[in-house]
Amino acid sequence: MGLLTSLKDSISRVTDGLFAADEPKRIGIYGPPNAGKTTLANRIARDWTGDAVGPESHIPHETRRARRKENVEIERNGRKVTIDIVDTPGVTTKVDYKEFLDHDMDKEDAVRRSREATEGVAEAMHWLREDVDGVIYVLDSTTDPFTQVNTMLIGIIESQDLPALILANKTDLADSDVQQIANAFPQHETIPLSALEGENMDEVYTKIAEYFG
Amino acid sequence: MPHQCIECGRTFPDGSKEMLSGCPDCGGNKFQFKPRGTAEPEPDAEPSADPAQPASSAGSEPTAGSEPPPDFDSRSGPETSSPGPAESPDPTGGSDPADRGPEAAESSDAAEPDTTDPVDGDAERIDDGESEDSAQASARSDVVSPDELDRAAREAGTSETGTSEAASESTEPPASQPGVDELRDELNEQFESIRIVSPGQYELNLMELYDRQEYIISLQEDGRYVIEMPDAWGVTDE
């Protein structure tokens, strides 16, 4: 009886292991608002599945709920990597409806957007704690990366031992400074790209396969 | 009783952990945040403390400091010793009266219940939970809208004008102002996961949001919020 039980246990351990290896890794796309997270998520999803993940906008906090694209198969060097992409709302420590008023929005809509954005940040932080196996951290390479939010999030990701890929986005803009991003997080590799223009996506996919495969 | 189950009406003290796994009576997971001023049937203690703040012309910000004055004064006594030159040597319970030293006799004459009530309120809060809860309570009390404060002030003004005058006098000394600012900074650092500064303006404590097992899935400007319970995900407590 004992022998049978232990045999059954070891078989189920092996099968569990096989399924766990097959299960796609859930990769969260994190970063501050307007870094280009949704543009990147759409670029990846369109390149490999033909679908988009969500609407992009120059107005901050366009993504106010985490959106997931499952079973994105990326082929690199004859190897297939399957991931679930989670596009998360931009993380910030302050949300103020006044910043939306400049974008032709009336006060009521701005206040609602602000509240939803706040709920979105709560959701993004919750996903980070519970539900992601790896992180693609997207930064706008035209802005200063030394912020409280970036430092805190990268710190959390490191403390969780999650594999993290740092992307310096918006290299198509004249004032892009990739080196500034690399200097801010020297412990991580920084990959430059323009998600909007599709520049350097080959390297991004190679790194995704390497980090999350 | 700042939290009330909106299903069955059961109330919970601030910082109560009971509600974290749903209302024990009905299992509901929607709660309404009721600031003390509005929840208590006998608002004697609150209005007497609240009107002091509008009267001090510092807007709604010092409300955070208004609720637990004895508690915080005693805790931050050593830090606030610089602004108040002669009054700090007594860092324990005595610091509050010491602040108001010059008018202590006057105000205690006029408002004897006024000085005892906040102590009762504070004692009640200490019974409710740990010391952290009083900070949370103060931070949350910022949610009270200026309208509600004004209303409370007016009620207090009509019912007991003497005490409200005494209260406003007692908070007047500008020497205590730096202490209030410090206290506010301290509270801002301690606020819970999401602080509603005003409708549409929020401050988020990312570490708090990350650390908490349940998470806020819906906010409303009136202080109501909906949280998803860990039980609903089938996750056991750590």
PDB file of C-alpha atoms in Angstrom, chain B residues 102-236:
ATOM      1  CA  PRO B 102      -1.477  80.111  28.958  1.00  0.00           C
ATOM      2  CA  GLU B 103      -5.172  79.504  28.484  1.00  0.00           C
ATOM      3  CA  ALA B 104      -5.457  76.205  30.245  1.00  0.00           C
ATOM      4  CA  ALA B 105      -7.308  77.574  33.215  1.00  0.00           C
ATOM      5  CA  GLU B 106      -9.642  79.617  31.095  1.00  0.00           C
ATOM      6  CA  SER B 107     -10.507  76.886  28.667  1.00  0.00           C
ATOM      7  CA  SER B 108     -10.897  74.172  31.220  1.00  0.00           C
ATOM      8  CA  ASP B 109     -13.332  76.365  33.094  1.00  0.00           C
ATOM      9  CA  ALA B 110     -15.383  77.025  30.045  1.00  0.00           C
ATOM     10  CA  ALA B 111     -15.210  73.583  28.553  1.00  0.00           C
ATOM     11  CA  GLU B 112     -14.773  70.931  31.106  1.00  0.00           C
ATOM     12  CA  PRO B 113     -16.616  68.293  29.067  1.00  0.00           C
ATOM     13  CA  ASP B 114     -14.566  69.371  26.107  1.00  0.00           C
ATOM     14  CA  THR B 115     -11.324  68.286  27.697  1.00  0.00           C
ATOM     15  CA  THR B 116     -12.658  65.000  28.944  1.00  0.00           C
ATOM     16  CA  ASP B 117     -14.502  63.874  25.840  1.00  0.00           C
ATOM     17  CA  PRO B 118     -11.537  63.580  23.515  1.00  0.00           C
ATOM     18  CA  VAL B 119      -9.819  61.516  26.141  1.00  0.00           C
ATOM     19  CA  ASP B 120     -12.766  59.166  26.153  1.00  0.00           C
ATOM     20  CA  GLY B 121     -12.662  58.989  22.396  1.00  0.00           C
ATOM     21  CA  ASP B 122      -9.008  58.252  22.438  1.00  0.00           C
ATOM     22  CA  ALA B 123      -9.313  55.569  25.051  1.00  0.00           C
ATOM     23  CA  GLU B 124     -11.972  53.953  22.951  1.00  0.00           C
ATOM     24  CA  ARG B 125      -9.689  53.967  19.940  1.00  0.00           C
ATOM     25  CA  ILE B 126      -6.868  52.389  21.854  1.00  0.00           C
ATOM     26  CA  ASP B 127      -9.218  49.636  22.876  1.00  0.00           C
ATOM     27  CA  ASP B 128     -10.134  49.106  19.255  1.00  0.00           C
ATOM     28  CA  GLY B 129      -6.731  48.236  17.988  1.00  0.00           C
ATOM     29  CA  GLU B 130      -3.037  48.866  17.845  1.00  0.00           C
ATOM     30  CA  SER B 131      -1.394  52.242  17.864  1.00  0.00           C
ATOM     31  CA  GLU B 132      -1.047  52.184  14.087  1.00  0.00           C
ATOM     32  CA  ASP B 133      -4.778  52.341  13.769  1.00  0.00           C
ATOM     33  CA  SER B 134      -4.999  55.795  15.205  1.00  0.00           C
ATOM     34  CA  ALA B 135      -2.678  57.001  12.450  1.00  0.00           C
ATOM     35  CA  GLN B 136      -4.792  55.275   9.860  1.00  0.00           C
ATOM     36  CA  ALA B 137      -7.894  56.727  11.378  1.00  0.00           C
ATOM     37  CA  SER B 138      -6.445  60.209  11.255  1.00  0.00           C
ATOM     38  CA  ALA B 139      -5.331  59.778   7.684  1.00  0.00           C
ATOM     39  CA  ARG B 140      -8.703  58.501   6.685  1.00  0.00           C
ATOM     40  CA  SER B 141     -10.453  61.265   8.527  1.00  0.00           C
ATOM     41  CA  ASP B 142      -9.167  63.567   5.788  1.00  0.00           C
ATOM     42  CA  VAL B 143     -11.928  62.113   3.696  1.00  0.00           C
ATOM     43  CA  VAL B 144     -14.442  64.116   5.680  1.00  0.00           C
ATOM     44  CA  SER B 145     -15.566  66.815   3.310  1.00  0.00           C
ATOM     45  CA  PRO B 146     -15.302  70.474   4.294  1.00  0.00           C
ATOM     46  CA  ASP B 147     -19.102  70.629   4.089  1.00  0.00           C
ATOM     47  CA  GLU B 148     -19.465  68.025   6.785  1.00  0.00           C
ATOM     48  CA  LEU B 149     -16.974  69.821   8.969  1.00  0.00           C
ATOM     49  CA  ASP B 150     -18.813  73.083   8.510  1.00  0.00           C
ATOM     50  CA  ARG B 151     -22.075  71.449   9.381  1.00  0.00           C
ATOM     51  CA  ALA B 152     -20.595  69.909  12.500  1.00  0.00           C
ATOM     52  CA  ALA B 153     -19.110  73.264  13.381  1.00  0.00           C
ATOM     53  CA  ARG B 154     -22.442  74.985  12.973  1.00  0.00           C
ATOM     54  CA  GLU B 155     -24.235  72.390  15.075  1.00  0.00           C
ATOM     55  CA  ALA B 156     -21.678  72.694  17.793  1.00  0.00           C
ATOM     56  CA  GLY B 157     -21.796  76.455  17.528  1.00  0.00           C
ATOM     57  CA  THR B 158     -25.528  76.597  18.064  1.00  0.00           C
ATOM     58  CA  SER B 159     -25.692  74.035  20.840  1.00  0.00           C
ATOM     59  CA  GLU B 160     -22.676  74.973  22.903  1.00  0.00           C
ATOM     60  CA  THR B 161     -21.139  78.202  21.835  1.00  0.00           C
ATOM     61  CA  GLY B 162     -19.063  78.422  24.948  1.00  0.00           C
ATOM     62  CA  THR B 163     -17.117  75.273  24.262  1.00  0.00           C
ATOM     63  CA  SER B 164     -16.496  76.044  20.633  1.00  0.00           C
ATOM     64  CA  GLU B 165     -15.068  79.404  21.569  1.00  0.00           C
ATOM     65  CA  ALA B 166     -12.873  77.788  24.133  1.00  0.00           C
ATOM     66  CA  ALA B 167     -11.774  75.209  21.621  1.00  0.00           C
ATOM     67  CA  SER B 168     -10.893  77.813  19.042  1.00  0.00           C
ATOM     68  CA  GLU B 169      -8.962  79.793  21.607  1.00  0.00           C
ATOM     69  CA  SER B 170      -7.074  76.771  22.726  1.00  0.00           C
ATOM     70  CA  THR B 171      -5.844  75.950  19.234  1.00  0.00           C
ATOM     71  CA  GLU B 172      -4.964  79.496  18.353  1.00  0.00           C
ATOM     72  CA  PRO B 173      -1.374  79.700  19.545  1.00  0.00           C
ATOM     73  CA  PRO B 174       0.733  79.759  16.388  1.00  0.00           C
ATOM     74  CA  ALA B 175       3.554  78.112  18.285  1.00  0.00           C
ATOM     75  CA  SER B 176       1.809  74.766  17.819  1.00  0.00           C
ATOM     76  CA  GLN B 177       1.535  75.201  14.042  1.00  0.00           C
ATOM     77  CA  PRO B 178       4.924  73.697  13.088  1.00  0.00           C
ATOM     78  CA  GLY B 179       3.970  70.674  15.166  1.00  0.00           C
ATOM     79  CA  VAL B 180       0.786  70.282  13.151  1.00  0.00           C
ATOM     80  CA  ASP B 181       2.735  70.448   9.913  1.00  0.00           C
ATOM     81  CA  GLU B 182       5.171  67.852  11.135  1.00  0.00           C
ATOM     82  CA  LEU B 183       2.318  65.690  12.238  1.00  0.00           C
ATOM     83  CA  ARG B 184       0.711  66.026   8.857  1.00  0.00           C
ATOM     84  CA  ASP B 185       3.911  65.000   7.107  1.00  0.00           C
ATOM     85  CA  GLU B 186       4.175  62.043   9.401  1.00  0.00           C
ATOM     86  CA  LEU B 187       0.588  61.055   8.691  1.00  0.00           C
ATOM     87  CA  ASN B 188       1.086  61.454   4.974  1.00  0.00           C
ATOM     88  CA  GLU B 189       3.899  58.971   5.242  1.00  0.00           C
ATOM     89  CA  GLN B 190       1.728  56.614   7.183  1.00  0.00           C
ATOM     90  CA  PHE B 191      -1.484  56.798   5.181  1.00  0.00           C
ATOM     91  CA  GLU B 192      -2.912  53.565   4.082  1.00  0.00           C
ATOM     92  CA  SER B 193      -2.922  52.373   0.508  1.00  0.00           C
ATOM     93  CA  ILE B 194      -4.979  55.109  -1.123  1.00  0.00           C
ATOM     94  CA  ARG B 195      -5.591  58.589   0.195  1.00  0.00           C
ATOM     95  CA  ILE B 196      -8.344  60.671  -1.346  1.00  0.00           C
ATOM     96  CA  VAL B 197      -6.997  64.220  -1.245  1.00  0.00           C
ATOM     97  CA  SER B 198     -10.137  65.559  -2.889  1.00  0.00           C
ATOM     98  CA  PRO B 199     -12.509  64.189  -5.518  1.00  0.00           C
ATOM     99  CA  GLY B 200     -10.346  63.134  -8.442  1.00  0.00           C
ATOM    100  CA  GLN B 201      -7.082  63.584  -6.567  1.00  0.00           C
ATOM    101  CA  TYR B 202      -5.415  60.585  -5.030  1.00  0.00           C
ATOM    102  CA  GLU B 203      -2.168  59.692  -3.361  1.00  0.00           C
ATOM    103  CA  LEU B 204      -1.102  56.096  -3.486  1.00  0.00           C
ATOM    104  CA  ASN B 205       1.134  54.202  -1.139  1.00  0.00           C
ATOM    105  CA  LEU B 206       2.602  51.645  -3.536  1.00  0.00           C
ATOM    106  CA  MET B 207       4.227  49.486  -0.881  1.00  0.00           C
ATOM    107  CA  GLU B 208       0.963  49.272   1.006  1.00  0.00           C
ATOM    108  CA  LEU B 209      -0.898  48.364  -2.180  1.00  0.00           C
ATOM    109  CA  TYR B 210       1.699  45.742  -2.961  1.00  0.00           C
ATOM    110  CA  ASP B 211       1.800  44.299   0.535  1.00  0.00           C
ATOM    111  CA  ARG B 212      -1.894  43.879   1.140  1.00  0.00           C
ATOM    112  CA  GLN B 213      -3.377  40.549   0.271  1.00  0.00           C
ATOM    113  CA  GLU B 214      -6.828  41.839  -0.556  1.00  0.00           C
ATOM    114  CA  TYR B 215      -7.027  44.653  -3.000  1.00  0.00           C
ATOM    115  CA  ILE B 216      -9.270  47.610  -3.631  1.00  0.00           C
ATOM    116  CA  ILE B 217     -11.225  47.069  -6.794  1.00  0.00           C
ATOM    117  CA  SER B 218     -13.555  50.044  -6.640  1.00  0.00           C
ATOM    118  CA  LEU B 219     -13.371  53.478  -5.085  1.00  0.00           C
ATOM    119  CA  GLN B 220     -16.074  56.027  -4.529  1.00  0.00           C
ATOM    120  CA  GLU B 221     -15.686  59.630  -3.604  1.00  0.00           C
ATOM    121  CA  ASP B 222     -17.912  59.335  -0.553  1.00  0.00           C
ATOM    122  CA  GLY B 223     -15.380  57.075   1.104  1.00  0.00           C
ATOM    123  CA  ARG B 224     -17.013  53.823   0.061  1.00  0.00           C
ATOM    124  CA  TYR B 225     -14.836  51.173  -1.400  1.00  0.00           C
ATOM    125  CA  VAL B 226     -15.079  47.566  -2.498  1.00  0.00           C
ATOM    126  CA  ILE B 227     -12.319  45.115  -1.765  1.00  0.00           C
ATOM    127  CA  GLU B 228     -11.855  41.653  -3.133  1.00  0.00           C
ATOM    128  CA  MET B 229     -11.450  39.134  -0.388  1.00  0.00           C
ATOM    129  CA  PRO B 230      -8.523  36.728  -0.374  1.00  0.00           C
ATOM    130  CA  ASP B 231     -11.031  33.923   0.259  1.00  0.00           C
ATOM    131  CA  ALA B 232     -12.630  34.614  -3.077  1.00  0.00           C
ATOM    132  CA  TRP B 233      -9.410  33.632  -4.808  1.00  0.00           C
ATOM    133  CA  GLY B 234      -9.104  30.409  -2.882  1.00  0.00           C
ATOM    134  CA  VAL B 235      -5.873  31.576  -1.298  1.00  0.00           C
ATOM    135  CA  THR B 236      -5.296  30.651   2.305  1.00  0.00           C
TER     136      THR B 236
END
